[in-house]
Amino acid sequence: MFSEVRYHNRSIRMPAVLLSLILLIAISILSIGMGNISIPVRRTMEIIWDQIPFLSAIHHFAVPRNDYLIVTELREPQIVGAILVGSTLAIGGSVVQSIFRNPITEPYIIGISSGAALGAVLSIALSLSFLGYYTLEINAFVFSTVTVALVYLISFRHGRAPPTFLLLIGISLSFFSSSIVSFIIFSDVNLAGSEYFWLLGSIETISWSEIMTLIPIVLFSSIGIYLLRNELDALQMGDEHAQSIGVNVERTKAILIALVTLSTSAVVSVSGLIGFVGLIMPHISRLIYGGSNRYVIPTSAIFGSIFLMVANDLSKVIIQGEVIPIGIVTGIIGVPFFIYLLNRMARGSYIQ
């Protein structure tokens, strides 16, 4: 459990935030050039320059059309997708960890991601299209919302939902949803191809149209969560403390979890299940910037973006000539970190 909230000196934190942003930009540029066809950093920057209207008006670079199309149509959607998915999962992790005051919690564990996956897989298995192009995304959100609502309904005791009950019920329903997903995949051969690849987590095929759908949802949820950062800090200190300073505990929890559900289900519907981003990134942020969600929320988003981009790059080079699902890479990295966290908790040395 979180034993105390530590706040680092602001004069140290602000340069560190800027350094993180610079690192994000640098890794983004390097990642765009990586793939079966390597594109030099200088040419990548020239292509990015040419896409910015006022800069291209000053000077236009003559770049090969094939390189331009590879960067703009294939690589850039992956990078923007990694930023949207990674930041959303990391912010979701920071929120649920603060609400449950538990450092080993993330949206997947409490049923948000698994509920979204169930909705998405059902859409694929049943070939649902009654809501047009966005049927899968909407179905993912509906099932994710229903899962979270059930978690709250079952956990509600004497006018409140204790964090321990919420966490345990969430884990149970998460396993239940995952079991149904596994059964559907086992019994439906139609899910043996690209859909199975999606289920293991991938941003390889993300498109600009999907990104345009995600951007307003992710921005709305992230801004809403950040506006409630002070209330989240209070919840981090315990329900009694939050109530004593005037926070409506149950309503604030419900709003925050609803925002996390909205954004997480949206990104899961296009990326599949990518674990451990929401578990690892908030911890790295707290180690560097302290416990205040004023810094933890935005920097978790930065680290989540960087982590997913690096994992995506690794997925292209682990097996030469093959791209493995990104969820496998995050799992390989995440499991040792999870064990490390459990060991720290067992020694009683975890301090937020």
XYZ file of C-alpha atoms in Angstrom:
352
model
C 0.000 0.000 0.000
C 1.017 3.634 -0.378
C 2.512 4.579 2.957
C 3.179 8.237 2.311
C 3.082 10.838 -0.424
C 6.446 12.362 -1.218
C 6.717 15.669 -3.060
C 9.954 16.582 -4.810
C 11.330 20.091 -5.184
C 9.595 21.968 -8.025
C 12.883 23.428 -9.285
C 14.073 19.877 -9.954
C 10.812 18.566 -11.396
C 10.226 21.139 -14.153
C 13.578 20.591 -15.962
C 13.001 16.838 -15.642
C 9.580 17.194 -17.324
C 11.134 19.158 -20.201
C 13.866 16.533 -20.524
C 11.204 13.820 -20.732
C 9.407 15.712 -23.516
C 12.658 16.105 -25.451
C 13.314 12.380 -25.034
C 9.806 11.623 -26.335
C 10.378 13.745 -29.462
C 13.821 12.207 -30.110
C 12.548 8.617 -29.766
C 9.560 9.440 -31.995
C 11.860 10.619 -34.790
C 14.142 7.587 -34.426
C 11.176 5.190 -34.357
C 9.724 6.630 -37.574
C 12.898 5.622 -39.410
C 12.889 2.034 -38.085
C 11.449 -0.886 -40.035
C 12.151 -3.263 -42.892
C 13.032 -0.212 -44.959
C 15.303 2.018 -42.895
C 14.950 5.783 -43.370
C 17.773 8.092 -42.193
C 17.015 10.545 -39.394
C 17.801 13.545 -41.600
C 15.300 12.438 -44.256
C 12.692 11.703 -41.594
C 13.060 15.247 -40.259
C 12.823 16.646 -43.796
C 9.540 14.782 -44.358
C 8.166 16.038 -41.027
C 9.267 19.570 -41.971
C 7.411 19.334 -45.295
C 4.167 18.392 -43.495
C 4.121 21.608 -41.453
C 2.481 24.271 -43.666
C 4.350 27.410 -42.571
C 7.707 25.602 -42.538
C 7.240 23.986 -45.947
C 6.343 27.424 -47.312
C 9.760 28.695 -46.197
C 11.645 25.752 -47.690
C 10.508 22.535 -49.372
C 12.714 19.432 -49.330
C 12.739 17.140 -52.349
C 12.395 13.637 -50.882
C 11.714 10.337 -52.687
C 7.975 9.680 -52.943
C 8.308 6.122 -51.582
C 10.028 7.372 -48.420
C 7.401 10.079 -48.015
C 4.543 7.562 -48.268
C 6.222 5.079 -45.908
C 6.658 7.777 -43.266
C 3.278 9.495 -43.602
C 1.019 6.503 -44.281
C 2.706 3.691 -42.342
C 5.150 4.902 -39.710
C 3.533 8.112 -38.433
C 0.160 6.455 -37.623
C 2.067 3.885 -35.544
C 3.933 6.597 -33.639
C 0.830 8.692 -32.995
C -1.019 5.490 -32.065
C 1.735 4.546 -29.611
C 1.469 7.988 -28.012
C -2.329 7.798 -27.688
C -2.433 4.194 -26.456
C 0.633 4.413 -24.210
C -0.415 7.690 -22.579
C -3.996 6.499 -22.023
C -2.981 3.227 -20.380
C -0.364 4.969 -18.219
C -2.791 7.678 -17.063
C -5.380 4.989 -16.338
C -2.809 3.149 -14.240
C -1.921 6.249 -12.238
C -5.612 6.904 -11.537
C -6.591 3.410 -10.386
C -3.420 3.072 -8.304
C -4.291 6.297 -6.495
C -7.952 5.365 -6.023
C -7.207 1.874 -4.701
C -4.009 2.992 -2.930
C -2.392 -0.108 -4.364
C 0.817 -0.011 -6.450
C 0.106 -3.237 -8.351
C -3.179 -2.138 -9.913
C -3.881 -1.127 -13.514
C -6.989 -0.914 -15.785
C -6.510 -4.501 -16.992
C -6.527 -5.922 -13.445
C -9.816 -4.305 -12.394
C -11.697 -5.444 -15.503
C -11.730 -2.308 -17.672
C -9.450 -3.635 -20.412
C -10.749 -7.216 -20.306
C -14.364 -5.991 -20.569
C -13.421 -3.900 -23.609
C -11.649 -6.914 -25.141
C -14.752 -9.060 -24.635
C -16.919 -6.503 -26.425
C -14.454 -6.178 -29.292
C -13.995 -9.945 -29.755
C -17.763 -10.512 -29.720
C -18.101 -7.879 -32.454
C -15.524 -9.720 -34.564
C -16.850 -13.228 -33.857
C -20.488 -12.293 -34.569
C -19.589 -9.969 -37.490
C -21.591 -7.162 -35.913
C -21.964 -3.985 -37.974
C -25.247 -2.468 -36.824
C -23.471 0.713 -35.727
C -21.422 1.021 -38.905
C -17.668 1.602 -38.902
C -17.526 2.239 -35.150
C -19.415 -0.891 -34.053
C -16.326 -2.533 -32.571
C -15.251 0.584 -30.641
C -18.737 1.232 -29.268
C -19.210 -2.412 -28.325
C -15.854 -2.364 -26.506
C -16.923 0.703 -24.516
C -20.354 -0.761 -23.675
C -18.913 -4.037 -22.365
C -16.178 -2.217 -20.477
C -18.771 0.055 -18.865
C -21.016 -2.875 -17.984
C -18.057 -4.695 -16.392
C -17.126 -1.666 -14.264
C -20.791 -1.104 -13.329
C -21.019 -4.711 -12.154
C -17.830 -4.287 -10.142
C -19.363 -1.245 -8.403
C -22.768 -2.876 -7.930
C -21.382 -6.054 -6.373
C -18.875 -4.115 -4.219
C -21.335 -1.576 -2.824
C -21.650 -1.907 0.961
C -23.559 0.462 3.276
C -23.575 3.389 0.874
C -19.956 3.054 -0.255
C -17.696 0.809 -2.307
C -14.596 -0.120 -0.252
C -11.400 -0.168 -2.373
C -10.545 -3.734 -1.312
C -13.929 -5.048 -2.468
C -13.664 -3.084 -5.731
C -10.217 -4.498 -6.440
C -11.075 -8.135 -5.644
C -14.373 -8.083 -7.548
C -12.635 -6.330 -10.451
C -9.950 -9.016 -10.613
C -12.611 -11.749 -10.516
C -14.661 -10.235 -13.346
C -11.487 -9.569 -15.311
C -10.621 -13.274 -15.191
C -14.217 -14.141 -16.074
C -14.175 -11.857 -19.151
C -10.780 -13.206 -20.207
C -12.083 -16.773 -19.928
C -15.015 -15.969 -22.213
C -12.653 -14.318 -24.696
C -10.434 -17.414 -24.656
C -13.449 -19.662 -25.214
C -14.628 -17.573 -28.190
C -11.176 -17.730 -29.768
C -10.939 -21.473 -29.130
C -14.347 -22.163 -30.691
C -14.238 -19.710 -33.619
C -11.697 -20.360 -36.371
C -12.446 -16.911 -37.793
C -10.410 -15.457 -34.943
C -7.290 -17.412 -35.769
C -5.754 -14.791 -38.064
C -5.283 -11.050 -37.722
C -7.887 -10.801 -34.942
C -5.801 -13.126 -32.763
C -2.770 -10.938 -33.496
C -4.874 -7.945 -32.402
C -5.846 -9.690 -29.163
C -2.156 -10.011 -28.246
C -1.758 -6.262 -28.709
C -0.605 -4.412 -31.799
C -0.338 -0.894 -33.208
C 1.163 -2.158 -36.449
C -2.017 -1.685 -38.502
C -3.495 1.370 -36.797
C -4.902 3.850 -39.313
C -5.360 7.620 -39.460
C -9.151 7.187 -39.339
C -8.867 5.248 -36.067
C -6.491 7.883 -34.696
C -8.920 10.669 -35.555
C -11.570 8.792 -33.589
C -9.294 8.299 -30.587
C -7.928 11.849 -30.283
C -11.107 13.595 -28.980
C -11.898 10.709 -26.595
C -8.369 10.583 -25.168
C -8.137 14.379 -24.849
C -11.545 14.660 -23.155
C -10.741 11.896 -20.645
C -7.182 13.046 -19.942
C -8.188 16.679 -19.377
C -11.084 15.581 -17.146
C -8.752 13.408 -15.063
C -6.150 16.170 -14.769
C -8.789 18.664 -13.596
C -9.531 16.247 -10.729
C -5.852 15.867 -9.781
C -6.277 17.514 -6.354
C -9.178 15.228 -5.479
C -7.080 12.268 -6.658
C -4.242 13.376 -4.355
C -6.726 13.421 -1.494
C -8.050 9.936 -2.327
C -4.449 8.760 -2.400
C -4.229 9.610 1.298
C -7.328 7.559 2.121
C -11.114 7.929 1.885
C -11.420 9.348 5.400
C -8.842 12.044 4.733
C -10.478 12.957 1.409
C -13.907 13.185 3.033
C -12.543 15.313 5.867
C -11.364 18.019 3.406
C -14.666 18.111 1.536
C -14.204 15.605 -1.303
C -17.322 13.698 -2.315
C -15.476 10.380 -2.276
C -17.884 8.026 -4.066
C -18.900 10.544 -6.738
C -15.272 11.477 -7.455
C -14.264 7.819 -7.711
C -17.178 7.125 -10.064
C -16.272 10.062 -12.338
C -12.592 9.135 -12.450
C -13.251 5.461 -13.170
C -15.811 6.420 -15.832
C -13.214 8.616 -17.569
C -10.598 5.843 -17.381
C -13.164 3.354 -18.727
C -14.045 5.630 -21.652
C -10.456 6.231 -22.769
C -9.147 2.721 -22.044
C -11.969 0.970 -23.894
C -11.420 3.285 -26.871
C -7.693 2.491 -27.182
C -8.161 -1.228 -26.447
C -10.673 -1.432 -29.306
C -7.951 -0.444 -31.810
C -4.772 -1.784 -30.171
C -5.913 -4.946 -28.436
C -4.710 -5.978 -24.992
C -1.395 -4.402 -24.060
C -0.510 -5.089 -20.462
C 1.848 -3.587 -17.885
C 1.989 -0.050 -19.357
C -0.450 1.177 -16.724
C 1.384 -0.773 -14.032
C 4.978 0.289 -14.686
C 4.876 3.882 -15.941
C 3.208 5.558 -12.913
C 5.894 4.037 -10.668
C 8.713 5.425 -12.782
C 7.002 8.809 -12.725
C 6.621 8.756 -8.933
C 10.250 7.764 -8.422
C 11.368 10.792 -10.463
C 8.712 13.429 -9.722
C 7.200 12.439 -6.377
C 3.586 11.673 -5.483
C 1.669 14.740 -6.662
C -0.703 13.895 -9.513
C -0.029 17.358 -10.899
C 3.174 15.789 -12.241
C 2.418 12.057 -12.116
C -0.479 12.228 -14.607
C 1.287 14.116 -17.455
C 4.664 12.431 -16.972
C 3.086 8.972 -16.810
C 1.554 9.826 -20.184
C 5.004 10.766 -21.554
C 6.673 7.619 -20.201
C 3.806 5.429 -21.421
C 4.231 6.861 -24.926
C 7.991 6.300 -24.869
C 7.639 2.766 -23.483
C 5.138 1.720 -26.152
C 7.253 3.199 -28.958
C 10.346 1.354 -27.733
C 8.330 -1.872 -27.330
C 7.004 -1.431 -30.882
C 10.574 -0.982 -32.181
C 11.688 -4.112 -30.314
C 8.764 -6.072 -31.764
C 10.262 -5.455 -35.220
C 13.778 -6.663 -34.408
C 13.394 -9.535 -31.906
C 12.679 -11.971 -34.752
C 14.403 -10.864 -37.941
C 11.882 -10.169 -40.693
C 8.856 -10.756 -38.411
C 6.746 -8.370 -36.337
C 5.583 -9.948 -33.090
C 2.584 -8.594 -31.141
C 3.591 -5.658 -28.966
C 1.702 -7.124 -25.986
C 4.241 -9.945 -25.863
C 7.099 -7.437 -25.597
C 5.430 -5.407 -22.829
C 4.743 -8.668 -20.966
C 8.374 -9.781 -21.195
C 9.476 -6.422 -19.781
C 6.592 -6.043 -17.332
C 6.616 -9.369 -15.489
C 10.109 -8.910 -13.933
C 9.122 -5.378 -12.870
C 5.899 -6.719 -11.323
C 7.888 -9.293 -9.326
C 10.277 -6.524 -8.230
C 7.324 -4.477 -6.953
C 5.940 -7.445 -5.031
C 9.333 -7.981 -3.392
C 9.512 -4.324 -2.348
C 6.013 -4.529 -0.895
C 6.916 -7.722 0.978
C 9.905 -5.923 2.528
C 7.672 -2.996 3.424
C 9.916 -0.621 1.505
C 7.449 0.733 -1.034
C 7.035 4.486 -0.692
C 5.165 6.534 -3.183
